[in-house]
Short mmCIF file of C-alpha atoms and ligand atoms in Angstrom, two decimals:
data_model
loop_
_atom_site.label_atom_id
_atom_site.label_comp_id
_atom_site.label_asym_id
_atom_site.label_seq_id
_atom_site.Cartn_x
_atom_site.Cartn_y
_atom_site.Cartn_z
CA MET A 1 4.24 23.53 -6.50
CA ASN A 2 5.21 23.52 -10.12
CA THR A 3 2.17 24.37 -12.09
CA ALA A 4 3.52 25.76 -15.31
CA THR A 5 2.46 23.27 -17.94
CA SER A 6 5.75 23.89 -20.28
CA GLN A 7 7.91 22.88 -17.26
CA PRO A 8 8.47 19.20 -16.97
CA ARG A 9 6.92 17.95 -13.69
CA ARG A 10 9.30 16.77 -11.15
CA LEU A 11 8.80 13.32 -9.79
CA THR A 12 10.46 11.08 -7.40
CA ILE A 13 9.73 7.15 -6.88
CA LEU A 14 10.61 5.65 -3.54
CA GLY A 15 10.62 2.04 -4.27
CA SER A 16 11.13 2.07 -8.05
CA THR A 17 12.42 -1.37 -8.48
CA GLY A 18 9.28 -3.03 -6.98
CA SER A 19 5.91 -4.18 -8.61
CA ILE A 20 4.28 -0.55 -8.03
CA GLY A 21 7.60 1.18 -8.97
CA THR A 22 8.01 -0.71 -12.13
CA ASN A 23 4.34 -0.03 -13.17
CA THR A 24 4.82 3.59 -12.13
CA LEU A 25 7.78 3.88 -14.64
CA ASP A 26 5.79 2.30 -17.32
CA VAL A 27 2.89 4.74 -16.79
CA ILE A 28 5.49 7.71 -16.94
CA ARG A 29 6.85 6.18 -20.12
CA GLN A 30 3.32 5.95 -21.61
CA MET A 31 2.62 9.52 -20.66
CA GLY A 32 5.53 11.02 -22.53
CA GLY A 33 8.52 10.06 -20.36
CA ARG A 34 11.48 12.51 -20.31
CA ASP A 35 9.76 15.07 -22.53
CA ARG A 36 7.03 15.65 -19.73
CA PHE A 37 8.74 14.56 -16.53
CA ASP A 38 11.96 15.32 -14.78
CA ILE A 39 12.91 12.44 -12.46
CA MET A 40 14.60 13.58 -9.38
CA ALA A 41 15.33 10.33 -7.53
CA LEU A 42 14.63 6.76 -7.63
CA THR A 43 15.24 4.28 -4.70
CA GLY A 44 15.56 0.54 -4.48
CA HIS A 45 16.89 -2.04 -2.00
CA GLY A 46 18.56 -5.09 -3.30
CA ASN A 47 18.20 -5.12 -7.05
CA VAL A 48 20.66 -2.39 -8.03
CA ALA A 49 21.07 -3.64 -11.49
CA LEU A 50 17.42 -2.86 -12.18
CA LEU A 51 17.82 0.45 -10.31
CA ALA A 52 20.85 1.61 -12.34
CA GLU A 53 19.10 0.62 -15.52
CA GLN A 54 15.94 2.65 -14.67
CA ALA A 55 18.16 5.60 -13.46
CA LEU A 56 20.03 5.59 -16.86
CA VAL A 57 16.83 5.28 -18.89
CA THR A 58 14.93 7.96 -17.17
CA GLY A 59 18.00 10.33 -16.62
CA ALA A 60 17.23 10.38 -12.92
CA ARG A 61 19.39 12.99 -10.95
CA LEU A 62 19.93 10.61 -7.86
CA ALA A 63 19.70 6.87 -7.47
CA VAL A 64 19.59 5.34 -3.95
CA THR A 65 20.06 1.96 -2.61
CA SER A 66 18.49 1.58 0.97
CA ASP A 67 20.84 -1.30 1.35
CA GLU A 68 24.40 0.14 2.23
CA ASN A 69 26.12 -3.17 1.31
CA GLN A 70 25.03 -2.21 -2.42
CA TYR A 71 26.40 1.09 -2.49
CA ILE A 72 29.68 0.28 -4.26
CA ALA A 73 27.94 -1.94 -6.90
CA LEU A 74 25.42 0.79 -7.60
CA LYS A 75 28.27 3.34 -7.87
CA ASP A 76 30.23 1.20 -10.34
CA MET A 77 27.14 0.56 -12.45
CA LEU A 78 26.61 4.40 -12.83
CA SER A 79 30.12 5.48 -13.06
CA GLY A 80 30.50 7.80 -16.13
CA SER A 81 27.07 9.10 -15.90
CA ASP A 82 26.16 12.22 -14.13
CA ILE A 83 23.73 10.42 -11.87
CA ASP A 84 24.33 11.02 -8.12
CA VAL A 85 24.47 7.78 -5.87
CA ALA A 86 23.65 7.40 -2.24
CA ALA A 87 22.67 4.66 0.23
CA GLY A 88 21.11 3.82 3.59
CA SER A 89 18.59 5.71 5.45
CA SER A 90 20.53 9.07 4.88
CA GLY A 91 20.31 8.14 1.09
CA LEU A 92 16.47 7.81 1.34
CA HIS A 93 16.25 11.05 3.34
CA GLU A 94 18.17 12.70 0.39
CA ALA A 95 15.99 11.17 -2.05
CA ALA A 96 12.68 12.23 -0.37
CA SER A 97 14.18 15.77 0.22
CA LEU A 98 14.81 16.61 -3.42
CA GLU A 99 12.46 19.16 -4.79
CA ALA A 100 9.98 16.72 -6.53
CA ASP A 101 6.41 17.92 -6.91
CA TRP A 102 4.93 14.34 -6.74
CA VAL A 103 6.35 11.43 -4.91
CA MET A 104 5.27 7.98 -5.43
CA ALA A 105 5.56 6.26 -1.97
CA ALA A 106 5.95 2.55 -3.03
CA ILE A 107 8.53 1.22 -0.57
CA VAL A 108 6.96 -1.88 1.04
CA GLY A 109 6.41 -1.93 4.82
CA THR A 110 7.24 0.31 7.66
CA ALA A 111 10.55 1.32 6.01
CA GLY A 112 8.62 3.51 3.74
CA LEU A 113 7.13 5.73 6.56
CA GLN A 114 10.03 8.01 7.49
CA PRO A 115 11.06 8.91 3.89
CA THR A 116 7.44 9.44 3.01
CA LEU A 117 6.94 11.77 6.03
CA THR A 118 10.09 13.60 4.83
CA ALA A 119 8.47 14.37 1.30
CA ALA A 120 5.12 15.12 2.89
CA ALA A 121 6.59 17.51 5.25
CA ARG A 122 8.20 19.54 2.46
CA GLY A 123 4.89 19.84 0.71
CA ALA A 124 5.10 17.26 -2.04
CA ASP A 125 1.88 15.60 -3.45
CA ILE A 126 2.13 11.96 -2.19
CA ALA A 127 1.00 9.31 -4.50
CA LEU A 128 0.36 6.67 -1.66
CA ALA A 129 0.92 3.05 -2.30
CA ASN A 130 2.68 2.45 1.06
CA LYS A 131 -0.48 1.76 3.12
CA GLU A 132 1.68 1.25 6.13
CA CYS A 133 2.07 4.95 6.43
CA LEU A 134 -1.54 5.45 7.36
CA VAL A 135 -1.92 2.25 9.31
CA SER A 136 0.92 3.12 11.63
CA ALA A 137 0.96 6.91 11.83
CA GLY A 138 -2.58 7.68 10.94
CA GLU A 139 -3.72 11.12 12.18
CA LEU A 140 0.05 12.28 12.46
CA PHE A 141 0.66 11.40 8.90
CA ILE A 142 -2.49 13.11 7.57
CA GLU A 143 -1.32 16.10 9.74
CA THR A 144 2.18 16.16 8.22
CA VAL A 145 0.74 16.16 4.70
CA ARG A 146 -1.63 19.08 5.66
CA LYS A 147 0.98 21.16 7.37
CA GLY A 148 3.21 20.69 4.33
CA GLY A 149 0.67 21.84 1.89
CA GLY A 150 0.68 18.94 -0.46
CA LYS A 151 -2.15 16.35 -0.89
CA ILE A 152 -2.38 12.53 -0.63
CA ILE A 153 -3.62 10.79 -3.80
CA PRO A 154 -4.27 7.16 -3.07
CA VAL A 155 -2.79 4.50 -5.27
CA ASP A 156 -3.99 1.36 -3.64
CA SER A 157 -6.70 0.26 -6.17
CA GLU A 158 -9.58 0.09 -3.59
CA HIS A 159 -8.78 3.47 -2.25
CA SER A 160 -8.34 5.05 -5.71
CA ALA A 161 -11.68 3.68 -6.48
CA ILE A 162 -13.28 5.30 -3.36
CA PHE A 163 -11.29 8.42 -4.20
CA GLN A 164 -12.87 8.48 -7.67
CA CYS A 165 -16.51 7.70 -6.33
CA LEU A 166 -16.40 10.14 -3.52
CA ASP A 167 -18.51 13.40 -3.79
CA GLU A 168 -16.12 15.51 -1.58
CA ASN A 169 -18.47 18.58 -2.11
CA HIS A 170 -21.20 16.70 -0.19
CA ARG A 171 -19.37 14.56 2.31
CA ASP A 172 -22.45 14.56 4.74
CA THR A 173 -24.36 12.45 2.07
CA LEU A 174 -21.68 9.55 2.47
CA GLU A 175 -23.13 6.66 4.27
CA ARG A 176 -20.35 3.90 3.97
CA ILE A 177 -17.64 2.53 1.92
CA VAL A 178 -17.39 -1.05 0.63
CA LEU A 179 -13.86 -2.32 0.20
CA THR A 180 -13.64 -5.30 -2.16
CA ALA A 181 -11.30 -8.09 -1.54
CA SER A 182 -10.56 -10.93 -4.13
CA GLY A 183 -10.54 -13.52 -1.28
CA GLY A 184 -7.06 -14.65 -2.60
CA PRO A 185 -5.95 -18.13 -3.39
CA PHE A 186 -7.51 -19.91 -0.47
CA ARG A 187 -11.01 -18.35 -0.61
CA THR A 188 -12.63 -21.69 -0.82
CA PHE A 189 -10.13 -23.65 1.40
CA THR A 190 -11.16 -25.14 4.73
CA ARG A 191 -9.38 -23.86 7.84
CA GLN A 192 -7.65 -27.33 8.14
CA GLN A 193 -6.38 -26.86 4.43
CA MET A 194 -5.16 -23.52 5.19
CA ALA A 195 -2.94 -24.69 8.21
CA ASP A 196 -0.34 -26.46 5.79
CA VAL A 197 -0.12 -24.17 2.78
CA SER A 198 3.32 -23.18 1.48
CA VAL A 199 4.73 -19.76 0.79
CA GLN A 200 4.64 -20.60 -2.96
CA THR A 201 0.84 -21.37 -2.96
CA ALA A 202 0.13 -18.38 -0.77
CA ARG A 203 1.96 -15.75 -3.08
CA ALA A 204 0.19 -17.03 -6.31
CA HIS A 205 -2.54 -14.39 -6.46
CA PRO A 206 -5.49 -15.36 -8.83
CA ASN A 207 -5.91 -11.92 -10.41
CA TRP A 208 -3.29 -9.39 -9.46
CA SER A 209 0.56 -9.33 -9.93
CA MET A 210 2.12 -7.76 -6.84
CA GLY A 211 5.12 -8.00 -4.58
CA LEU A 212 5.64 -10.74 -2.02
CA LYS A 213 4.18 -8.88 1.07
CA VAL A 214 1.05 -7.83 -0.45
CA SER A 215 0.57 -11.13 -2.25
CA ILE A 216 0.72 -12.96 1.04
CA GLY A 217 -1.42 -10.42 2.76
CA SER A 218 -4.09 -10.97 0.06
CA ALA A 219 -4.15 -14.75 0.90
CA SER A 220 -4.39 -14.02 4.65
CA MET A 221 -6.60 -10.94 3.99
CA PHE A 222 -4.24 -9.06 6.34
CA ASN A 223 -3.77 -6.75 3.30
CA LYS A 224 -7.57 -6.18 3.50
CA ALA A 225 -7.24 -5.38 7.25
CA LEU A 226 -4.48 -2.76 6.49
CA GLU A 227 -6.72 -1.36 3.88
CA MET A 228 -9.64 -0.96 6.35
CA ILE A 229 -7.45 1.12 8.55
CA GLU A 230 -5.90 2.96 5.75
CA ALA A 231 -9.56 3.87 4.57
CA LYS A 232 -10.36 5.12 8.02
CA HIS A 233 -7.71 7.79 7.92
CA LEU A 234 -7.66 8.53 4.32
CA PHE A 235 -11.56 9.28 4.23
CA ASP A 236 -12.01 10.15 7.78
CA LEU A 237 -14.56 7.42 8.62
CA THR A 238 -15.97 5.67 11.64
CA PRO A 239 -15.52 1.92 12.07
CA ASP A 240 -19.08 1.06 11.24
CA GLN A 241 -18.82 2.99 7.81
CA ILE A 242 -16.30 0.55 6.51
CA GLU A 243 -17.50 -2.78 5.09
CA VAL A 244 -15.46 -5.55 3.32
CA ILE A 245 -17.11 -7.70 0.66
CA VAL A 246 -15.35 -10.71 -1.07
CA HIS A 247 -15.45 -10.29 -4.84
CA PRO A 248 -13.49 -12.89 -6.48
CA GLN A 249 -13.19 -11.51 -10.00
CA SER A 250 -11.43 -8.16 -8.92
CA ILE A 251 -13.30 -6.12 -11.48
CA VAL A 252 -15.25 -3.82 -8.93
CA HIS A 253 -12.34 -2.18 -7.24
CA SER A 254 -14.48 -0.69 -4.30
CA MET A 255 -17.76 1.28 -3.80
CA VAL A 256 -19.19 4.26 -1.99
CA GLY A 257 -22.71 4.12 -0.69
CA TYR A 258 -24.88 7.29 -0.07
CA ARG A 259 -27.65 8.15 2.03
CA ASP A 260 -30.25 7.88 -0.57
CA GLY A 261 -29.26 4.20 -1.14
CA SER A 262 -27.19 4.86 -4.27
CA VAL A 263 -23.94 2.89 -4.66
CA LEU A 264 -21.19 4.29 -6.83
CA ALA A 265 -18.43 1.74 -7.96
CA GLN A 266 -15.29 1.97 -9.90
CA LEU A 267 -14.72 -0.85 -12.29
CA GLY A 268 -11.75 -1.98 -14.37
CA VAL A 269 -9.35 -4.86 -15.34
CA PRO A 270 -6.97 -5.55 -12.40
CA ASP A 271 -3.90 -3.56 -13.47
CA MET A 272 -2.41 -1.05 -11.14
CA ARG A 273 -1.37 1.23 -13.86
CA THR A 274 -4.92 2.70 -13.92
CA ALA A 275 -4.74 3.88 -10.39
CA ILE A 276 -1.12 5.04 -10.74
CA GLY A 277 -2.07 6.91 -13.87
CA TYR A 278 -4.92 8.48 -12.04
CA ALA A 279 -2.60 9.60 -9.25
CA LEU A 280 -0.24 11.06 -11.56
CA SER A 281 -3.02 12.98 -13.77
CA TYR A 282 -5.44 13.81 -11.07
CA PRO A 283 -7.86 15.44 -11.47
CA LYS A 284 -7.45 14.78 -15.24
CA ARG A 285 -7.16 11.17 -16.70
CA ALA A 286 -4.37 10.17 -18.97
CA ALA A 287 -4.71 7.88 -22.01
CA LEU A 288 -3.26 4.65 -20.97
CA ASP A 289 -2.55 1.41 -22.88
CA VAL A 290 -4.20 -1.02 -20.36
CA ASP A 291 -6.78 -3.73 -21.12
CA ARG A 292 -10.28 -2.51 -21.45
CA LEU A 293 -13.10 -4.39 -19.73
CA ASP A 294 -15.22 -6.35 -22.15
CA PHE A 295 -18.61 -6.62 -20.55
CA THR A 296 -19.81 -9.18 -23.09
CA LYS A 297 -17.18 -11.57 -21.83
CA LEU A 298 -17.57 -11.10 -18.19
CA ALA A 299 -19.66 -14.02 -17.20
CA ARG A 300 -20.67 -12.81 -13.89
CA LEU A 301 -19.72 -10.69 -10.82
CA ASP A 302 -19.94 -12.46 -7.51
CA PHE A 303 -19.95 -11.09 -4.00
CA GLU A 304 -19.88 -12.90 -0.70
CA ALA A 305 -19.41 -12.11 3.01
CA PRO A 306 -15.78 -12.58 4.33
CA ASP A 307 -15.46 -15.67 6.70
CA LEU A 308 -14.03 -14.27 9.87
CA ASP A 309 -13.18 -17.60 11.16
CA ARG A 310 -10.78 -18.51 8.37
CA PHE A 311 -9.75 -14.89 7.80
CA PRO A 312 -9.35 -13.38 11.53
CA ALA A 313 -7.36 -10.41 9.95
CA ILE A 314 -10.73 -8.69 9.23
CA ARG A 315 -11.95 -9.06 12.84
CA LEU A 316 -8.48 -8.01 14.10
CA ALA A 317 -8.76 -4.89 11.94
CA ARG A 318 -12.04 -4.06 13.48
CA THR A 319 -10.84 -4.34 16.94
CA ALA A 320 -7.94 -2.07 15.97
CA LEU A 321 -10.38 0.44 14.53
CA GLU A 322 -12.44 0.35 17.67
CA ARG A 323 -9.56 0.66 20.03
CA GLY A 324 -7.94 3.40 17.91
CA GLY A 325 -4.83 5.08 19.13
CA LEU A 326 -1.65 3.07 18.54
CA GLN A 327 -3.32 -0.29 17.56
CA GLY A 328 -2.81 0.35 13.96
CA ALA A 329 0.85 0.77 14.45
CA VAL A 330 0.96 -2.44 16.72
CA LEU A 331 -1.23 -4.45 14.18
CA ASN A 332 1.13 -3.48 11.40
CA ALA A 333 4.33 -4.07 13.09
CA ALA A 334 3.24 -7.59 14.36
CA GLU A 335 1.93 -8.42 11.03
CA GLU A 336 5.12 -7.60 9.30
CA CYS A 337 7.03 -9.89 11.73
CA ALA A 338 4.47 -12.65 11.39
CA PHE A 339 4.62 -12.32 7.71
CA GLU A 340 8.56 -12.46 7.73
CA ALA A 341 8.38 -15.67 10.03
CA PHE A 342 5.89 -17.46 7.76
CA VAL A 343 8.09 -16.76 4.70
CA GLU A 344 10.95 -18.12 6.63
CA GLU A 345 8.87 -21.08 7.44
CA LYS A 346 9.08 -20.41 11.25
CA ILE A 347 5.39 -20.48 11.63
CA GLY A 348 2.27 -21.70 9.76
CA PHE A 349 0.04 -19.65 7.67
CA LEU A 350 -2.84 -19.55 10.45
CA ALA A 351 -0.36 -18.70 13.15
CA MET A 352 0.11 -15.31 11.66
CA ALA A 353 -3.10 -14.10 12.90
CA ASP A 354 -2.42 -15.63 16.47
CA VAL A 355 0.72 -13.68 16.55
CA VAL A 356 -0.97 -10.38 15.63
CA GLU A 357 -3.80 -10.99 18.05
CA ASP A 358 -1.50 -11.74 21.06
CA VAL A 359 0.53 -8.51 20.37
CA MET A 360 -2.62 -6.42 19.95
CA ASP A 361 -3.93 -7.56 23.13
CA HIS A 362 -0.51 -7.09 25.02
CA LEU A 363 -0.19 -3.67 23.83
CA SER A 364 -3.92 -2.44 23.94
CA GLY A 365 -3.16 -0.06 26.75
CA LEU A 366 -0.69 2.29 24.88
CA ALA A 367 -1.38 5.97 25.27
CA PRO A 368 -2.31 7.58 21.96
CA ALA A 369 0.63 9.05 19.90
CA THR A 370 1.20 12.80 20.17
CA VAL A 371 4.58 12.68 18.03
CA ILE A 372 5.85 10.29 15.38
CA ALA A 373 8.50 9.00 17.97
CA ASP A 374 5.59 7.49 19.67
CA VAL A 375 4.61 5.53 16.57
CA PHE A 376 8.24 4.22 16.07
CA ALA A 377 8.40 3.38 19.97
CA ALA A 378 5.04 1.33 19.57
CA ASP A 379 6.35 -0.24 16.43
CA ALA A 380 9.55 -1.29 18.04
CA GLN A 381 7.59 -2.79 21.28
CA ALA A 382 5.23 -4.70 18.89
CA ARG A 383 7.97 -6.10 17.07
CA ARG A 384 9.84 -7.24 20.25
CA ARG A 385 6.62 -8.96 21.59
CA ALA A 386 5.97 -10.66 18.25
CA GLN A 387 9.45 -12.08 18.14
CA GLU A 388 8.76 -13.76 21.65
CA VAL A 389 5.45 -15.21 20.50
CA ILE A 390 6.84 -16.42 17.28
CA LEU A 391 9.58 -18.10 19.10
CA ASN A 392 7.01 -19.81 21.27
CA GLN A 393 4.90 -20.71 18.25
CA GLY A 394 7.85 -22.27 16.67
CA CYS A 395 8.66 -24.34 19.84
CA THR A 396 5.16 -25.68 20.21
CA GLY A 397 4.78 -26.40 16.64
P1 NAD B 1 7.63 -4.86 -3.89
O1 NAD B 1 8.17 -5.81 -2.86
O2 NAD B 1 7.41 -5.33 -5.25
O3 NAD B 1 8.65 -3.52 -3.94
C1 NAD B 1 9.02 -2.86 -2.76
C2 NAD B 1 10.01 -1.66 -2.99
O4 NAD B 1 10.63 -1.27 -1.83
C3 NAD B 1 11.16 -2.28 -3.87
O5 NAD B 1 11.61 -1.03 -4.77
C4 NAD B 1 12.28 -2.74 -2.94
O6 NAD B 1 13.49 -2.50 -3.43
C5 NAD B 1 12.08 -1.59 -1.73
N1 NAD B 1 12.46 -2.00 -0.45
C6 NAD B 1 12.19 -3.26 0.04
N2 NAD B 1 12.69 -3.32 1.23
C7 NAD B 1 13.14 -2.04 1.58
C8 NAD B 1 13.67 -1.44 2.75
N3 NAD B 1 14.04 -2.16 3.76
N4 NAD B 1 14.07 -0.08 2.66
C9 NAD B 1 13.80 0.62 1.59
N5 NAD B 1 13.23 0.03 0.47
C10 NAD B 1 12.82 -1.02 0.46
O7 NAD B 1 6.39 -4.20 -3.18
P2 NAD B 1 5.05 -3.74 -4.05
O8 NAD B 1 4.06 -4.79 -4.19
O9 NAD B 1 5.50 -2.86 -5.11
O10 NAD B 1 4.33 -2.71 -3.01
C11 NAD B 1 4.82 -1.45 -2.44
C12 NAD B 1 3.82 -0.79 -1.58
O11 NAD B 1 2.66 -0.61 -2.29
C13 NAD B 1 3.43 -1.63 -0.35
O12 NAD B 1 3.26 -0.87 0.71
C14 NAD B 1 2.23 -2.32 -0.78
O13 NAD B 1 1.25 -2.63 0.22
C15 NAD B 1 1.54 -1.28 -1.60
N6 NAD B 1 0.53 -1.78 -2.80
C16 NAD B 1 1.01 -2.73 -3.61
C17 NAD B 1 0.13 -2.97 -4.66
C18 NAD B 1 0.69 -3.92 -5.78
O14 NAD B 1 -0.19 -4.27 -6.69
N7 NAD B 1 1.92 -4.41 -5.77
C19 NAD B 1 -1.21 -2.73 -4.65
C20 NAD B 1 -1.48 -1.73 -3.64
C21 NAD B 1 -0.68 -1.33 -2.67
MG1 MG B 2 -5.32 -2.88 -2.46
#
């Protein structure tokens, strides 16, 4: 690890063009930009104009588009600069392999797993936004980080909150964690109303500005389902130590309960830059230009139990936690397929949970993973089954 304070810290951002990626670049700019940081690699998928601009502004050494069809366009945009250009999965591998000390894992979905594993295996500290890594690969991902010698610093706002409230020196005093969920745009909808919602209404999150996948996942609470499994692996918890509470204002980002009855919470305005800044500065805190909480203007903080009938994702996450093994990988892959089918208007909003439940039940007997290849195999099996179910769902309406 590069610990000399005079040396710029070497950073890589996997998924720099997304919502987390652009917020990360803003935090880096606020914390001193090129004077303090050396950007090794930036990666994006379709939006190569933004990727090229980011690479030029930050002086990145390597820019990678994971979409091979965009290679020529990116190469053209960066011609005349000394920035290297690569594409496809080999390009992602190259980006993850460059000697950055700190890697932001902000690619959306399972596509982020392999490059994050590559960075973790060579010992980088991983700022983990991509929750899918832990949901799918769980213990094997943790083991890869441990063997590599780096650490995971959570970026997901709930897990950052828990990380900040945890008393690591007295882990035996921890009783439970309480993940907060906004409840999304359909918190007060009836099940009947939820059946017909459009992609546009589902993506309009009341408090947070995020990428499409995580926005739809907030509306269905599948995002919270993934976060329950993420928390289990990140903080080594049993299923009954993980609670979910709906908190519509998104001010309390999550809480940790101790055996003496104390509950510690982390609060802030809903702005991912606070969690990103903490991941980049840990164990210190950087000065950040984000809005401050004004308690005199906070009318109230509400909390309510999640309705498992309207939000079956929470129930399915509990099932996956209790079954263990590869059920996280199966839930994650099935949910990704169901999400895509909903966005493509092949299935309705509520059918997403039906697809996931079917696939989880169908693949509940898989033997636990011993190597990463087992995770990819389970992921592929889950996707095949999900596509069959989606086809049937589509036929029957
Ligand atoms: P996004 O859709 O805005 O951005 C995703 C990034 O991944 C982009 O750079 C995109 O180009 C890249 N990408 C897309 N498909 C790819 C592929 N097939 N291969 C390689 N790269 C690909 O997503 P986001 O909202 O920034 O979320 C990123 C991750 O962070 C997700 O795992 C999400 O769950 C997590 N997260 C996001 C937020 C948030 O506020 N946005 C909060 C917590 C956690
Ligand atoms: Mg979150």
